[in-house]
Amino acid sequence: MRRVASSLVIALALAAACSPERAAAPGTPRFSTGIPINLGSREPYTLAVIGDTPYGPEKLAEFPALTDLINSDPKVDLVAHLGDIKAGSSSPCTDQYIDSIRVLFDRFKDPFVYTPGDNEWTDCHVFSKNNGLYTPTERLQFVRQVFFPVAGQTIGGRRKQVLTEADDPANAQYVENTMWMESQVVFATLNVPGSNDDKASWGSVLPSDADNYPSQGTERSTRAKANSGWLDKAFAIASESDAAGVVLLFQADLWDPTASLNGFDTLVVKIGNLAAGFGKPVLLLEGDSHIFRMDNPFSASSPLHGMHPSTPTAENVTRIVVEGSAAGRAEYLRLTFDPQNNGGQLFSYERVPLH
């Protein structure tokens, strides 16, 4: 316990000593690397994938060590965080806490891609969650300011150029939906949070200025439209460039048997239809339910196939849920894509524990 407490002090001291950059005008010069759609890349490409962390005091205390472990891995080209940067309940969504996590993320030496989870915005209200009295859409705006200060550019030590949906005037606020292509694989992040895709009620008590921010109904409908358009773009780019595969990164576990899931029905059908039409490997990377698993939810033989009405069959889809939360083992997923693999497997993975 003494070691954990000491590490926690160090983590919080790092956050207090620095403050994250705030939103800058698109195009502000930064040190960056690469191009969003790299058609010439054929070499293996490795992601370190994490999610649902830091989740509670112990995981916050361990996070600098996990960062150092990932930074020491010479194979890693990019770090991807699948959302949930705090515990889901009785964990206030303060500016100070969110700022402190951005400081910790800046310690990664490689490009760092993040997609928001429900714990840092959807669930930031008193009703049932006890996370403070916030309007969730106000918190989402703050998350965007902190973690997406420059549209089309990642955070982390080296800034990677990515496509962003913010360039679409119809969906300009969705700076968090990003896309890039490396090693003949198209990667796309989508703002798909747990809490049934923000369908779980915010409750009747909200801050007095709640009317200054989008309502829950408006939030859900506009985000659904943005995500649908972004999925279309990802698979269109993959088809036009003869990509070897598509990877979708988001927070929600769309097949969590312990949760309400009907908010995801339309999204699941769309992903399945696009994947079936594409025909090549499609990988879904999810967090949310905290326990590592790999399966094939669109397979006709999968017990998950019937969880959403009208789910199409797409045998080419694989899903990985990353380990996370306070109870889960501190680890990262070393996920490597190799379009020239003679064995025919586009990706391989290894779970790398902190201890």
Short mmCIF file of C-alpha atoms in Angstrom, two decimals:
data_model
loop_
_atom_site.label_atom_id
_atom_site.label_comp_id
_atom_site.label_asym_id
_atom_site.label_seq_id
_atom_site.Cartn_x
_atom_site.Cartn_y
_atom_site.Cartn_z
CA MET A 1 0.00 0.00 0.00
CA ARG A 2 2.86 2.37 0.74
CA ARG A 3 4.23 1.92 -2.77
CA VAL A 4 0.83 2.62 -4.31
CA ALA A 5 0.32 5.72 -2.21
CA SER A 6 3.77 7.01 -3.11
CA SER A 7 3.14 6.45 -6.83
CA LEU A 8 -0.19 8.21 -6.56
CA VAL A 9 1.51 11.27 -5.07
CA ILE A 10 3.99 11.26 -7.95
CA ALA A 11 1.19 10.99 -10.55
CA LEU A 12 -0.78 13.84 -9.03
CA ALA A 13 2.35 15.96 -8.66
CA LEU A 14 3.07 15.55 -12.36
CA ALA A 15 -0.43 16.73 -13.16
CA ALA A 16 -0.20 19.69 -10.83
CA ALA A 17 3.10 20.80 -12.31
CA CYS A 18 1.73 21.04 -15.82
CA SER A 19 -1.44 22.02 -17.56
CA PRO A 20 -2.63 20.63 -20.89
CA GLU A 21 -2.75 22.80 -23.95
CA ARG A 22 -6.17 24.10 -24.80
CA ALA A 23 -7.93 24.10 -28.13
CA ALA A 24 -5.97 25.87 -30.83
CA ALA A 25 -7.03 26.91 -34.29
CA PRO A 26 -6.88 24.06 -36.83
CA GLY A 27 -3.60 24.13 -38.66
CA THR A 28 -1.55 25.46 -35.73
CA PRO A 29 2.02 24.18 -36.38
CA ARG A 30 3.11 21.28 -34.17
CA PHE A 31 5.81 18.65 -34.41
CA SER A 32 4.07 15.80 -36.17
CA THR A 33 4.78 12.72 -38.23
CA GLY A 34 3.23 10.83 -41.09
CA ILE A 35 0.27 11.40 -43.35
CA PRO A 36 -3.31 10.35 -42.59
CA ILE A 37 -3.67 7.88 -45.45
CA ASN A 38 -0.32 6.17 -46.03
CA LEU A 39 -0.84 4.05 -49.12
CA GLY A 40 2.82 3.09 -49.38
CA SER A 41 3.17 1.41 -46.00
CA ARG A 42 3.68 -2.37 -46.10
CA GLU A 43 5.76 -3.07 -42.99
CA PRO A 44 4.34 -4.43 -39.70
CA TYR A 45 2.54 -1.82 -37.62
CA THR A 46 2.04 -2.22 -33.87
CA LEU A 47 -0.45 -0.61 -31.51
CA ALA A 48 -0.38 -0.64 -27.72
CA VAL A 49 -4.08 -0.72 -26.84
CA ILE A 50 -5.44 0.19 -23.41
CA GLY A 51 -8.81 1.16 -22.01
CA ASP A 52 -10.80 1.70 -18.80
CA THR A 53 -7.72 3.10 -17.12
CA PRO A 54 -6.66 4.78 -14.90
CA TYR A 55 -9.68 3.48 -12.99
CA GLY A 56 -9.54 4.28 -9.29
CA PRO A 57 -6.61 5.25 -7.02
CA GLU A 58 -4.52 2.10 -7.48
CA LYS A 59 -4.65 2.15 -11.28
CA LEU A 60 -3.94 5.89 -11.24
CA ALA A 61 -0.87 5.19 -9.12
CA GLU A 62 0.28 2.47 -11.53
CA PHE A 63 -0.33 4.47 -14.69
CA PRO A 64 3.12 6.14 -14.90
CA ALA A 65 4.73 2.70 -14.68
CA LEU A 66 2.41 1.35 -17.39
CA THR A 67 3.33 4.34 -19.54
CA ASP A 68 7.03 3.65 -19.03
CA LEU A 69 6.51 0.00 -19.95
CA ILE A 70 4.82 0.93 -23.22
CA ASN A 71 7.43 3.60 -23.95
CA SER A 72 10.15 0.97 -23.55
CA ASP A 73 8.57 -1.35 -26.12
CA PRO A 74 10.48 -0.79 -29.39
CA LYS A 75 7.74 -2.45 -31.42
CA VAL A 76 5.03 0.07 -30.55
CA ASP A 77 4.21 2.64 -33.25
CA LEU A 78 1.06 4.16 -31.71
CA VAL A 79 -0.85 4.02 -28.42
CA ALA A 80 -4.65 3.75 -28.54
CA HIS A 81 -6.90 4.39 -25.51
CA LEU A 82 -10.48 3.09 -25.81
CA GLY A 83 -12.01 5.46 -23.27
CA ASP A 84 -13.02 5.57 -19.59
CA ILE A 85 -10.27 7.52 -17.85
CA LYS A 86 -11.91 7.25 -14.43
CA ALA A 87 -14.19 5.04 -12.39
CA GLY A 88 -17.84 4.93 -13.36
CA SER A 89 -19.47 6.04 -10.10
CA SER A 90 -18.65 8.12 -7.03
CA SER A 91 -15.79 9.65 -9.02
CA PRO A 92 -16.31 13.37 -9.75
CA CYS A 93 -15.76 14.55 -13.33
CA THR A 94 -13.86 17.70 -12.36
CA ASP A 95 -11.80 19.89 -14.68
CA GLN A 96 -8.80 19.22 -12.46
CA TYR A 97 -9.04 15.46 -12.82
CA ILE A 98 -9.54 15.51 -16.59
CA ASP A 99 -6.64 17.95 -16.97
CA SER A 100 -4.44 15.67 -14.86
CA ILE A 101 -5.10 12.70 -17.14
CA ARG A 102 -4.11 14.73 -20.19
CA VAL A 103 -0.77 15.43 -18.49
CA LEU A 104 -0.27 11.71 -17.91
CA PHE A 105 -1.15 10.94 -21.54
CA ASP A 106 1.47 13.43 -22.70
CA ARG A 107 4.17 11.21 -21.19
CA PHE A 108 3.69 8.67 -23.99
CA LYS A 109 6.47 9.06 -26.53
CA ASP A 110 4.49 7.69 -29.48
CA PRO A 111 1.38 9.18 -31.11
CA PHE A 112 -1.56 8.78 -28.73
CA VAL A 113 -5.10 8.23 -30.02
CA TYR A 114 -8.01 8.46 -27.59
CA THR A 115 -11.75 7.98 -27.99
CA PRO A 116 -14.04 9.16 -25.15
CA GLY A 117 -15.76 6.77 -22.78
CA ASP A 118 -19.02 7.20 -20.91
CA ASN A 119 -17.39 7.68 -17.51
CA GLU A 120 -15.84 11.03 -18.46
CA TRP A 121 -18.96 12.63 -19.92
CA THR A 122 -22.15 10.57 -20.32
CA ASP A 123 -22.21 9.57 -16.64
CA CYS A 124 -21.10 12.89 -15.12
CA HIS A 125 -24.31 13.60 -13.23
CA VAL A 126 -25.70 13.02 -9.76
CA PHE A 127 -28.49 10.69 -10.82
CA SER A 128 -27.51 7.11 -9.87
CA LYS A 129 -23.79 7.67 -10.60
CA ASN A 130 -22.86 10.23 -7.93
CA ASN A 131 -20.20 11.78 -10.16
CA GLY A 132 -21.10 15.41 -9.52
CA LEU A 133 -23.71 17.71 -10.98
CA TYR A 134 -22.68 18.23 -14.59
CA THR A 135 -24.52 18.38 -17.89
CA PRO A 136 -23.00 15.47 -19.86
CA THR A 137 -22.79 17.43 -23.11
CA GLU A 138 -20.91 20.21 -21.29
CA ARG A 139 -18.41 17.60 -20.11
CA LEU A 140 -18.04 16.25 -23.64
CA GLN A 141 -17.18 19.73 -24.85
CA PHE A 142 -14.54 20.01 -22.13
CA VAL A 143 -13.11 16.58 -23.01
CA ARG A 144 -12.78 17.74 -26.60
CA GLN A 145 -10.93 20.89 -25.53
CA VAL A 146 -8.47 18.93 -23.42
CA PHE A 147 -7.74 15.88 -25.57
CA PHE A 148 -8.32 17.22 -29.11
CA PRO A 149 -6.73 20.69 -29.11
CA VAL A 150 -5.72 20.53 -32.77
CA ALA A 151 -8.14 19.00 -35.25
CA GLY A 152 -6.50 16.25 -37.29
CA GLN A 153 -3.56 15.75 -34.96
CA THR A 154 -3.01 13.20 -32.20
CA ILE A 155 -1.54 13.98 -28.80
CA GLY A 156 1.43 12.16 -27.24
CA GLY A 157 5.13 12.69 -27.78
CA ARG A 158 5.03 12.54 -31.57
CA ARG A 159 1.95 14.05 -33.17
CA LYS A 160 0.52 11.98 -35.99
CA GLN A 161 -1.58 13.52 -38.72
CA VAL A 162 -5.02 11.90 -38.95
CA LEU A 163 -8.27 12.55 -40.75
CA THR A 164 -10.93 14.09 -38.54
CA GLU A 165 -14.68 14.38 -38.95
CA ALA A 166 -14.32 17.97 -37.78
CA ASP A 167 -13.47 18.75 -41.41
CA ASP A 168 -17.04 17.85 -42.37
CA PRO A 169 -19.16 21.01 -41.91
CA ALA A 170 -22.21 18.85 -41.13
CA ASN A 171 -20.39 17.13 -38.25
CA ALA A 172 -17.83 19.75 -37.31
CA GLN A 173 -17.98 19.17 -33.54
CA TYR A 174 -16.89 15.53 -33.86
CA VAL A 175 -13.18 16.19 -33.68
CA GLU A 176 -12.83 12.94 -31.71
CA ASN A 177 -13.79 10.79 -34.73
CA THR A 178 -10.45 10.22 -36.43
CA MET A 179 -9.05 7.96 -39.13
CA TRP A 180 -5.71 6.91 -40.56
CA MET A 181 -4.21 4.19 -42.72
CA GLU A 182 -0.96 2.32 -42.13
CA SER A 183 0.27 -1.07 -43.35
CA GLN A 184 -2.70 -1.37 -45.70
CA VAL A 185 -5.15 -1.18 -42.78
CA VAL A 186 -7.72 1.59 -42.21
CA PHE A 187 -8.16 2.58 -38.54
CA ALA A 188 -11.16 4.65 -37.42
CA THR A 189 -12.21 5.86 -33.97
CA LEU A 190 -15.87 6.49 -33.17
CA ASN A 191 -17.51 8.17 -30.20
CA VAL A 192 -19.61 5.19 -29.06
CA PRO A 193 -19.90 5.24 -25.25
CA GLY A 194 -21.33 2.77 -22.80
CA SER A 195 -24.44 3.50 -20.75
CA ASN A 196 -26.37 2.11 -23.72
CA ASP A 197 -24.89 4.65 -26.14
CA ASP A 198 -25.98 7.49 -23.81
CA LYS A 199 -29.53 6.19 -23.71
CA ALA A 200 -29.42 5.70 -19.93
CA SER A 201 -31.28 8.63 -18.36
CA TRP A 202 -29.37 11.70 -17.20
CA GLY A 203 -32.02 12.17 -14.54
CA SER A 204 -34.22 15.16 -13.84
CA VAL A 205 -31.72 17.25 -11.85
CA LEU A 206 -29.14 19.06 -13.97
CA PRO A 207 -27.16 22.30 -13.56
CA SER A 208 -29.03 25.57 -14.00
CA ASP A 209 -27.19 26.25 -17.28
CA ALA A 210 -28.10 22.86 -18.82
CA ASP A 211 -30.18 24.56 -21.52
CA ASN A 212 -26.95 26.09 -22.88
CA TYR A 213 -25.82 22.63 -24.04
CA PRO A 214 -27.36 19.98 -26.31
CA SER A 215 -30.07 17.85 -24.74
CA GLN A 216 -29.70 14.08 -24.43
CA GLY A 217 -32.00 13.47 -27.38
CA THR A 218 -30.16 15.95 -29.59
CA GLU A 219 -26.81 14.53 -28.51
CA ARG A 220 -27.77 10.98 -29.43
CA SER A 221 -29.28 11.81 -32.80
CA THR A 222 -26.45 14.06 -33.98
CA ARG A 223 -23.77 11.60 -32.84
CA ALA A 224 -25.56 8.69 -34.52
CA LYS A 225 -25.54 10.64 -37.79
CA ALA A 226 -21.87 11.51 -37.40
CA ASN A 227 -20.86 7.94 -36.57
CA SER A 228 -22.85 6.58 -39.50
CA GLY A 229 -21.13 8.94 -41.90
CA TRP A 230 -17.71 8.15 -40.45
CA LEU A 231 -18.28 4.41 -40.85
CA ASP A 232 -19.26 4.94 -44.48
CA LYS A 233 -16.08 6.94 -45.06
CA ALA A 234 -13.83 4.33 -43.39
CA PHE A 235 -15.12 1.46 -45.52
CA ALA A 236 -15.15 3.61 -48.67
CA ILE A 237 -11.48 4.48 -48.17
CA ALA A 238 -10.70 0.84 -47.45
CA SER A 239 -12.41 -0.31 -50.65
CA GLU A 240 -10.95 2.43 -52.83
CA SER A 241 -7.42 1.78 -51.57
CA ASP A 242 -7.71 -2.03 -51.67
CA ALA A 243 -6.96 -2.16 -47.94
CA ALA A 244 -6.17 -5.46 -46.28
CA GLY A 245 -8.45 -4.72 -43.33
CA VAL A 246 -10.44 -2.24 -41.26
CA VAL A 247 -10.11 -1.58 -37.51
CA LEU A 248 -12.82 0.25 -35.57
CA LEU A 249 -11.93 1.63 -32.13
CA PHE A 250 -14.57 2.73 -29.61
CA GLN A 251 -15.42 2.41 -25.93
CA ALA A 252 -18.71 0.54 -25.65
CA ASP A 253 -19.00 -3.23 -25.44
CA LEU A 254 -21.86 -3.72 -27.88
CA TRP A 255 -22.51 -7.25 -26.63
CA ASP A 256 -22.18 -6.92 -22.84
CA PRO A 257 -24.78 -9.36 -21.45
CA THR A 258 -24.93 -7.47 -18.14
CA ALA A 259 -25.98 -4.15 -19.71
CA SER A 260 -28.86 -2.61 -21.65
CA LEU A 261 -27.92 -2.75 -25.31
CA ASN A 262 -30.85 -1.60 -27.45
CA GLY A 263 -29.20 1.79 -27.99
CA PHE A 264 -26.65 0.00 -30.20
CA ASP A 265 -29.06 -1.96 -32.43
CA THR A 266 -28.84 0.29 -35.48
CA LEU A 267 -25.06 0.67 -35.18
CA VAL A 268 -24.52 -3.10 -34.98
CA VAL A 269 -26.57 -3.68 -38.11
CA LYS A 270 -24.67 -0.99 -40.00
CA ILE A 271 -21.25 -2.31 -38.97
CA GLY A 272 -22.26 -5.84 -39.94
CA ASN A 273 -23.56 -4.83 -43.36
CA LEU A 274 -20.49 -2.73 -44.17
CA ALA A 275 -18.16 -5.49 -42.99
CA ALA A 276 -19.96 -8.15 -45.01
CA GLY A 277 -19.78 -5.97 -48.10
CA PHE A 278 -16.07 -5.32 -47.55
CA GLY A 279 -15.30 -9.02 -47.23
CA LYS A 280 -11.80 -8.70 -45.74
CA PRO A 281 -10.81 -8.79 -42.06
CA VAL A 282 -12.56 -6.28 -39.80
CA LEU A 283 -11.46 -5.90 -36.19
CA LEU A 284 -13.50 -4.18 -33.47
CA LEU A 285 -11.57 -2.89 -30.45
CA GLU A 286 -13.76 -2.25 -27.40
CA GLY A 287 -13.49 -1.56 -23.68
CA ASP A 288 -16.33 -0.97 -21.23
CA SER A 289 -16.96 -4.46 -19.81
CA HIS A 290 -13.42 -4.68 -18.36
CA ILE A 291 -12.56 -8.35 -18.98
CA PHE A 292 -10.39 -9.41 -21.91
CA ARG A 293 -12.06 -11.49 -24.56
CA MET A 294 -11.80 -12.20 -28.26
CA ASP A 295 -14.76 -13.50 -30.26
CA ASN A 296 -16.74 -13.23 -33.49
CA PRO A 297 -20.09 -11.62 -32.68
CA PHE A 298 -21.28 -11.46 -36.31
CA SER A 299 -20.69 -15.17 -36.89
CA ALA A 300 -23.85 -17.18 -37.46
CA SER A 301 -22.66 -19.70 -34.86
CA SER A 302 -21.88 -17.10 -32.18
CA PRO A 303 -24.15 -16.94 -29.12
CA LEU A 304 -23.83 -13.14 -29.40
CA HIS A 305 -25.31 -13.01 -32.90
CA GLY A 306 -28.91 -12.77 -31.74
CA MET A 307 -28.43 -10.07 -29.12
CA HIS A 308 -29.36 -7.30 -31.58
CA PRO A 309 -32.35 -7.64 -33.93
CA SER A 310 -31.62 -8.09 -37.63
CA THR A 311 -27.89 -8.62 -37.05
CA PRO A 312 -26.33 -9.57 -40.40
CA THR A 313 -23.86 -12.40 -40.71
CA ALA A 314 -20.26 -11.31 -41.29
CA GLU A 315 -17.79 -14.10 -40.60
CA ASN A 316 -14.86 -11.73 -41.30
CA VAL A 317 -15.42 -9.67 -38.12
CA THR A 318 -13.35 -10.25 -34.98
CA ARG A 319 -13.85 -8.43 -31.72
CA ILE A 320 -11.37 -7.81 -28.89
CA VAL A 321 -12.39 -6.35 -25.53
CA VAL A 322 -9.40 -5.04 -23.58
CA GLU A 323 -8.77 -5.67 -19.89
CA GLY A 324 -9.44 -2.70 -17.61
CA SER A 325 -11.09 -1.18 -14.51
CA ALA A 326 -9.97 -1.19 -10.88
CA ALA A 327 -10.26 -4.96 -10.64
CA GLY A 328 -8.59 -5.82 -13.94
CA ARG A 329 -4.89 -6.52 -14.37
CA ALA A 330 -2.81 -3.53 -15.45
CA GLU A 331 -1.68 -4.43 -18.96
CA TYR A 332 -1.59 -3.35 -22.56
CA LEU A 333 -2.45 -5.23 -25.72
CA ARG A 334 0.43 -5.38 -28.18
CA LEU A 335 -1.46 -5.64 -31.45
CA THR A 336 0.53 -6.05 -34.66
CA PHE A 337 -0.72 -5.82 -38.24
CA ASP A 338 1.34 -7.39 -41.01
CA PRO A 339 -0.18 -7.32 -44.50
CA GLN A 340 2.69 -9.46 -45.80
CA ASN A 341 2.21 -12.28 -43.30
CA ASN A 342 2.54 -15.44 -45.35
CA GLY A 343 0.44 -17.33 -42.83
CA GLY A 344 -2.59 -15.34 -43.85
CA GLN A 345 -3.28 -13.74 -40.46
CA LEU A 346 -3.51 -9.97 -40.78
CA PHE A 347 -3.06 -9.32 -37.07
CA SER A 348 -1.55 -10.97 -34.02
CA TYR A 349 -1.59 -9.91 -30.39
CA GLU A 350 0.08 -10.37 -27.04
CA ARG A 351 -1.19 -9.28 -23.63
CA VAL A 352 1.66 -7.52 -21.82
CA PRO A 353 1.18 -7.24 -18.04
CA LEU A 354 2.65 -4.51 -15.88
CA HIS A 355 3.59 -7.05 -13.21
#
